CSV table of C-alpha atoms in Angstrom, one decimal:
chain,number,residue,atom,x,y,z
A,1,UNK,CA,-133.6,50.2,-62.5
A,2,UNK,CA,-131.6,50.6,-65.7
A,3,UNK,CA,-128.5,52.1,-66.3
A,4,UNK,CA,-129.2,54.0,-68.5
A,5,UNK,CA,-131.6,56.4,-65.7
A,6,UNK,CA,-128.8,56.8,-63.0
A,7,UNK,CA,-125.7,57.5,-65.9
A,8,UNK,CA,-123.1,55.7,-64.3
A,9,UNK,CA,-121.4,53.0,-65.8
A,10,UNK,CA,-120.5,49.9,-63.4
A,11,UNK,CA,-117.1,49.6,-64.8
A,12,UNK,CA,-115.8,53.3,-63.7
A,13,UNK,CA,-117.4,52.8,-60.1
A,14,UNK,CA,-115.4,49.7,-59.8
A,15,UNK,CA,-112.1,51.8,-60.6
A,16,UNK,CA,-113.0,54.5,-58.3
A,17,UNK,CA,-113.1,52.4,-55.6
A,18,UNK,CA,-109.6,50.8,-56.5
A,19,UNK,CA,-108.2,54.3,-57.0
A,20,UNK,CA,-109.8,55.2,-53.5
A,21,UNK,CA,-108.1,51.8,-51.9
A,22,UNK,CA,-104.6,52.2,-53.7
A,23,UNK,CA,-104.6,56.2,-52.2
A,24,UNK,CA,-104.8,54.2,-48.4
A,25,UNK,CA,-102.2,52.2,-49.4
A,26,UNK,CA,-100.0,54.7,-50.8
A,27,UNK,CA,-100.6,56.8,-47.7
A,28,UNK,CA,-100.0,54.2,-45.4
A,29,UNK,CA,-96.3,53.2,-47.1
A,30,UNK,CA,-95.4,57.0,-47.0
A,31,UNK,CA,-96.2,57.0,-43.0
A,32,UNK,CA,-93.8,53.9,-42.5
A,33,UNK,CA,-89.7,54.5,-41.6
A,34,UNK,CA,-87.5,53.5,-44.6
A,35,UNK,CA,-86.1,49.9,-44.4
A,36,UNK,CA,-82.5,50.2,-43.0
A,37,UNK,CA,-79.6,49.5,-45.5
A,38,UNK,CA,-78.6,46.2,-45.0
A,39,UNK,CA,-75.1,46.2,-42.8
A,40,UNK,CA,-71.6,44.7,-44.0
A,41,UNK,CA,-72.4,41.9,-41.2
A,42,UNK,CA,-75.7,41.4,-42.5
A,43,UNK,CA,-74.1,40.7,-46.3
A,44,UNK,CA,-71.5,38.5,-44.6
A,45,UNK,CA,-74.4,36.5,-42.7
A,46,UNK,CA,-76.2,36.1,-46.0
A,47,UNK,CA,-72.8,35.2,-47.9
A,48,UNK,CA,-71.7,32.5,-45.4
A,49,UNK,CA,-75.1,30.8,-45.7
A,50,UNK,CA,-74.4,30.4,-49.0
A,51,UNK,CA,-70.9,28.8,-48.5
A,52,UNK,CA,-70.1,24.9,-48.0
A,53,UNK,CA,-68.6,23.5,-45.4
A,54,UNK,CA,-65.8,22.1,-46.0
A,55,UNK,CA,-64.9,18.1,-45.0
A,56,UNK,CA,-63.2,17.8,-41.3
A,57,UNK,CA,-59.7,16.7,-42.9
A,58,UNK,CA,-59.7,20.3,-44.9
A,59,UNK,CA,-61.5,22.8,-42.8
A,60,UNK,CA,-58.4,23.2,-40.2
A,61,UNK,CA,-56.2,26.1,-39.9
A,62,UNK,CA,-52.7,26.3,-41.3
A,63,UNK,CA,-50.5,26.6,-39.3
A,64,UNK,CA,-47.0,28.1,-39.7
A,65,UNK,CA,-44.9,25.5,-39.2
A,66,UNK,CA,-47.1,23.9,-42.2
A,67,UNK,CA,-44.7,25.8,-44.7
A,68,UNK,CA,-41.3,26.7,-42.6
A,69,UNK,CA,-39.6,24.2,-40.9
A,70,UNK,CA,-39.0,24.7,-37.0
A,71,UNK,CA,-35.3,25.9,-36.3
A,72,UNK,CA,-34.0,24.2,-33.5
A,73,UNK,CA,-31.4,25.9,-31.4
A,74,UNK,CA,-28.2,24.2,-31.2
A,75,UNK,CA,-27.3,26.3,-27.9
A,76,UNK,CA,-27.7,25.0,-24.5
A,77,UNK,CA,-28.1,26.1,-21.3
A,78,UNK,CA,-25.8,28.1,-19.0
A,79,UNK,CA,-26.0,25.5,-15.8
A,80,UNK,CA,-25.6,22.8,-18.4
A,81,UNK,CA,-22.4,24.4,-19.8
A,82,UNK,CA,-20.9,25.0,-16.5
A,83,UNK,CA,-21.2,21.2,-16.1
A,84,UNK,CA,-19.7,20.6,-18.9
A,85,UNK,CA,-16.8,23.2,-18.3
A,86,UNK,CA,-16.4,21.5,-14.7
A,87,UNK,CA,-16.2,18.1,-16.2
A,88,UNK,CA,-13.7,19.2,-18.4
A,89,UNK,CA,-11.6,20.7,-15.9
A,90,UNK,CA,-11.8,17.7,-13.7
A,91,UNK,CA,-10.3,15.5,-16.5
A,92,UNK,CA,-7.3,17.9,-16.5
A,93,UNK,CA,-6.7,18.0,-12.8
A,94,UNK,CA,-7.2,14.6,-12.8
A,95,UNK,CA,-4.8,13.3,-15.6
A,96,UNK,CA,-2.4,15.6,-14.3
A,97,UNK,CA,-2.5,17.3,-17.6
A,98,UNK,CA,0.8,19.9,-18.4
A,99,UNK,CA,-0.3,20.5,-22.2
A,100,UNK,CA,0.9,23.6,-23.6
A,101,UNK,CA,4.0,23.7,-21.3
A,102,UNK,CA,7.3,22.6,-20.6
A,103,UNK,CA,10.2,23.8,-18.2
A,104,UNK,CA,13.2,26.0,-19.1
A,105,UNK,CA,16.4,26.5,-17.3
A,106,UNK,CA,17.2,30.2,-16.3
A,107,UNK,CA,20.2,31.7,-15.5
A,108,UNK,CA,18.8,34.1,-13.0
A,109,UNK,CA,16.4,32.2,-11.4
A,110,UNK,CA,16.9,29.1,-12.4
A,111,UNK,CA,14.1,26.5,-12.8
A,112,UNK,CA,11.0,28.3,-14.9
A,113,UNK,CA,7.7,27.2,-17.5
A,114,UNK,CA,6.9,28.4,-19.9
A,115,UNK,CA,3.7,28.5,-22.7
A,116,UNK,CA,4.1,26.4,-25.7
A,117,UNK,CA,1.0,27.7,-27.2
A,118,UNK,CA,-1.7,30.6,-26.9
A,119,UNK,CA,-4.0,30.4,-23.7
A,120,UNK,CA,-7.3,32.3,-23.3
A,121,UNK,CA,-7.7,34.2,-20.1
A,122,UNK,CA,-9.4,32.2,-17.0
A,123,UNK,CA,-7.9,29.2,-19.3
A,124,UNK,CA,-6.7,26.3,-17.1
A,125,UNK,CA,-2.8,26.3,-17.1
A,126,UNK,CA,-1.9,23.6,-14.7
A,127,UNK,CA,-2.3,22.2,-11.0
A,128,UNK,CA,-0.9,23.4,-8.0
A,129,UNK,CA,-0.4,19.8,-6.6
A,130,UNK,CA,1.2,18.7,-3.7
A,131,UNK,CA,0.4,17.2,-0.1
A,132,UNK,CA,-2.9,18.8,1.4
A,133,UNK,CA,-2.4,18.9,4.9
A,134,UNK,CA,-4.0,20.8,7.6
A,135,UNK,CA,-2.6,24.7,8.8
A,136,UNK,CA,-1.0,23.0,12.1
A,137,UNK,CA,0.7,20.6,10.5
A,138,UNK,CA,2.0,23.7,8.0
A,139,UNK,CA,3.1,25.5,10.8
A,140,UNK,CA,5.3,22.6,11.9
A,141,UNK,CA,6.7,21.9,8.5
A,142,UNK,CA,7.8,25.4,8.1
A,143,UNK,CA,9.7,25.4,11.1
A,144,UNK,CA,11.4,22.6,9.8
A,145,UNK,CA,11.8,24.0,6.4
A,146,UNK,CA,13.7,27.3,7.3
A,147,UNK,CA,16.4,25.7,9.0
A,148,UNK,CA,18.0,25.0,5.9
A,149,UNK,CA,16.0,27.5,3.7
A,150,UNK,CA,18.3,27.2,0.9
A,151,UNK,CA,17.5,23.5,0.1
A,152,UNK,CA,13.6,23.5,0.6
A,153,UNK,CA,12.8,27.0,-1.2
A,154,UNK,CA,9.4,28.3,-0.5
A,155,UNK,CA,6.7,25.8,-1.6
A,156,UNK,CA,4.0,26.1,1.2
A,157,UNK,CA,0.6,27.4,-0.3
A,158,UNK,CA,-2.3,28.8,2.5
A,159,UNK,CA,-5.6,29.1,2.0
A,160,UNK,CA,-9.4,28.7,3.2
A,161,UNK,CA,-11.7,26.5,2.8
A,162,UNK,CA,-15.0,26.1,4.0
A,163,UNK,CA,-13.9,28.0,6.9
A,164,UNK,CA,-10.8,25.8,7.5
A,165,UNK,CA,-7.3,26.7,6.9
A,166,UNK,CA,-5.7,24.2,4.9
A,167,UNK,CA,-2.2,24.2,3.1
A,168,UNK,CA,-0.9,22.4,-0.1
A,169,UNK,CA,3.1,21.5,0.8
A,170,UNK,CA,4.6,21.3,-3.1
A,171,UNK,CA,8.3,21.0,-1.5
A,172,UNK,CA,8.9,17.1,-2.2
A,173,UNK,CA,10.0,17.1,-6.1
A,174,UNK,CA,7.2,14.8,-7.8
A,175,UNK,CA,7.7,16.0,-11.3
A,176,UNK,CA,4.8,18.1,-10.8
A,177,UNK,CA,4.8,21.7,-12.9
A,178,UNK,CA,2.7,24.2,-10.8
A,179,UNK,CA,5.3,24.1,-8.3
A,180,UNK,CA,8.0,25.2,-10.4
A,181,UNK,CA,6.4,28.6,-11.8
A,182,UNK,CA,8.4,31.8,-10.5
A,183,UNK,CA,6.6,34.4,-8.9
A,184,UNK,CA,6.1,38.0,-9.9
A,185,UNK,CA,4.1,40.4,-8.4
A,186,UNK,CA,2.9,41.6,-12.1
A,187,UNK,CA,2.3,37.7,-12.9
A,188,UNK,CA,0.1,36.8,-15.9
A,189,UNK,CA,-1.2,33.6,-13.9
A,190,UNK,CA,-3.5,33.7,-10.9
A,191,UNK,CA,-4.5,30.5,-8.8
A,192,UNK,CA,-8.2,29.1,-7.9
A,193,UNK,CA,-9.6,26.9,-5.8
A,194,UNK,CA,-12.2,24.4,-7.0
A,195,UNK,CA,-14.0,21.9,-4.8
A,196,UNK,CA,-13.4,18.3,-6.8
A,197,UNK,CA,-15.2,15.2,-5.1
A,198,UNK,CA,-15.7,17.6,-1.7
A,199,UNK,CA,-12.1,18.3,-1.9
A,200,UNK,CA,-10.2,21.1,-2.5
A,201,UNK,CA,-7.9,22.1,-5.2
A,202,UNK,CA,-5.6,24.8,-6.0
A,203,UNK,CA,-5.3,25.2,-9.9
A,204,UNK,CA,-3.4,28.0,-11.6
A,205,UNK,CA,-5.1,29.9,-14.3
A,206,UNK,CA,-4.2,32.5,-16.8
A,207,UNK,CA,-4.7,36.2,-15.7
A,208,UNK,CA,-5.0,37.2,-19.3
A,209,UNK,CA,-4.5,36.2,-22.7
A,210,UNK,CA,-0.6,34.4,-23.3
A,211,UNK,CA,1.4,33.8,-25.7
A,212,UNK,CA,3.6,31.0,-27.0
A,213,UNK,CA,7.1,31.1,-25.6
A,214,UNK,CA,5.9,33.4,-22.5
A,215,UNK,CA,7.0,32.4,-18.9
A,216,UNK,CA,4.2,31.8,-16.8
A,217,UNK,CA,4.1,33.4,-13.0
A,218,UNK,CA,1.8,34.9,-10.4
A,219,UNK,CA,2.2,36.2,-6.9
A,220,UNK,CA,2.8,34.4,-4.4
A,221,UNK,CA,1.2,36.5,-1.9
A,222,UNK,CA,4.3,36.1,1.0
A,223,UNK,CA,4.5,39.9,2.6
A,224,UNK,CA,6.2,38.3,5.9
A,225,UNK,CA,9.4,40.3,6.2
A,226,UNK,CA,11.8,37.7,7.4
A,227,UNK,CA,11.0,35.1,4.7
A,228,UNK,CA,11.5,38.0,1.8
A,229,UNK,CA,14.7,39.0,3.4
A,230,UNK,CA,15.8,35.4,3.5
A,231,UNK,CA,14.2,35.1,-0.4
A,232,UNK,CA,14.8,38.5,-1.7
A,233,UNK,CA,13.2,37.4,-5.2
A,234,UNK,CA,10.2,37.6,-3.3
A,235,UNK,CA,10.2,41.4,-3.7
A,236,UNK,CA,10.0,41.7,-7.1
């Protein structure tokens, strides 16, 4: 059969046929859901695959210390002050120390001391020292004491410890200066007792802050009406 008896030419069949395939095709793409827009963690996926690792000595993180030096606190901590503060006070009671004070004669009352330079309040002034001996043996001495009151003054210092009654007898002169500080019932010194080596010790403290040339005294505490009538200082 010739071509020439049908008309049609073999090259335009051919292209019908594409067009016919390409129409399918086109069809097809139109019936499929649009791609999705690739997401930011998508683009960082794709980034880091294109980043290099880094050798083990350089890939580490920085840290913060890297560029500020670390600031190391020069304070310490309270229980380890309050040793220290203890062992200080302990070096005082035991040298006997009297720094910062030094005894005046009085007109009115006689013996007296007095500051020689500024103390802080709850500052250690000076120890109450004497003989520790036990409330009994107090008792005894006081009898004895206040048959001639008048030449053994009032000395005797009560107080509790560890549920014992205990007394520190500063009548014998040893040179000692707690002994020798007035009383006043408005006194700018009050006493403590601190336990040193299990024992304890009376210590006299200041009540508030003092000033140089100020005469140090605290109450006694006496409220026993025959011993203020025979001391009548007592009272003030």
């Amino acid at each position: 059969v010739s071509t020439q008896s049908t008309g049609i030419e073999p090259k335009k069949l051919g292209a019908e046929k594409r067009s016919v395939v390409e129409e399918k095709v086109v069809k097809k793409e139109e019936n499929k859901a649009p791609s999705p827009r690739p997401t930011r963690t998508t683009r960082v996926k794709k980034e880091n695959k294109q980043v290099k690792t880094l050798p083990k000595s350089e890939d580490r993180c920085q840290k913060l210390t890297d560029f500020f030096p670390v600031r190391r606190s020069k304070r310490q901590p309270l229980s380890k002050l309050k040793d220290l503060e203890y062992e200080q006070l302990k070096e005082k009671i035991v040298s006997k120390s009297t720094e910062g004070l030094e005894i005046r004669v009085m007109e009115d009352k006689g013996r007296g001391v007095f500051s020689t330079r500024h103390f802080e309040r709850k500052e250690f002034i000076v120890e109450y020292s004497g003989t520790l001996i036990s409330f009994e043996e107090a008792k005894r001495r006081e009898v004895e004491y206040g048959k001639e009151p008048e030449k053994y003054g009032c000395y005797m210092y009560y107080f509790v410890f560890k549920n014992k009654k205990y007394c520190v007898d500063g009548t014998a002169e040893d040179g000692s200066y707690g002994r020798l500080l007035n009383h006043s019932k408005s006194g700018n010194v009050e006493s403590k007792l601190v336990n040193v080596n299990s024992k304890p010790v009376l210590i006299l403290i200041a009540k508030e802050d003092i000033n140089p040339g100020t005469e140090l005294c605290y109450d006694y505490g006496e409220r026993s009406k025959d011993i203020i009538q025979s001391h009548p200082w007592l009272n003030q």
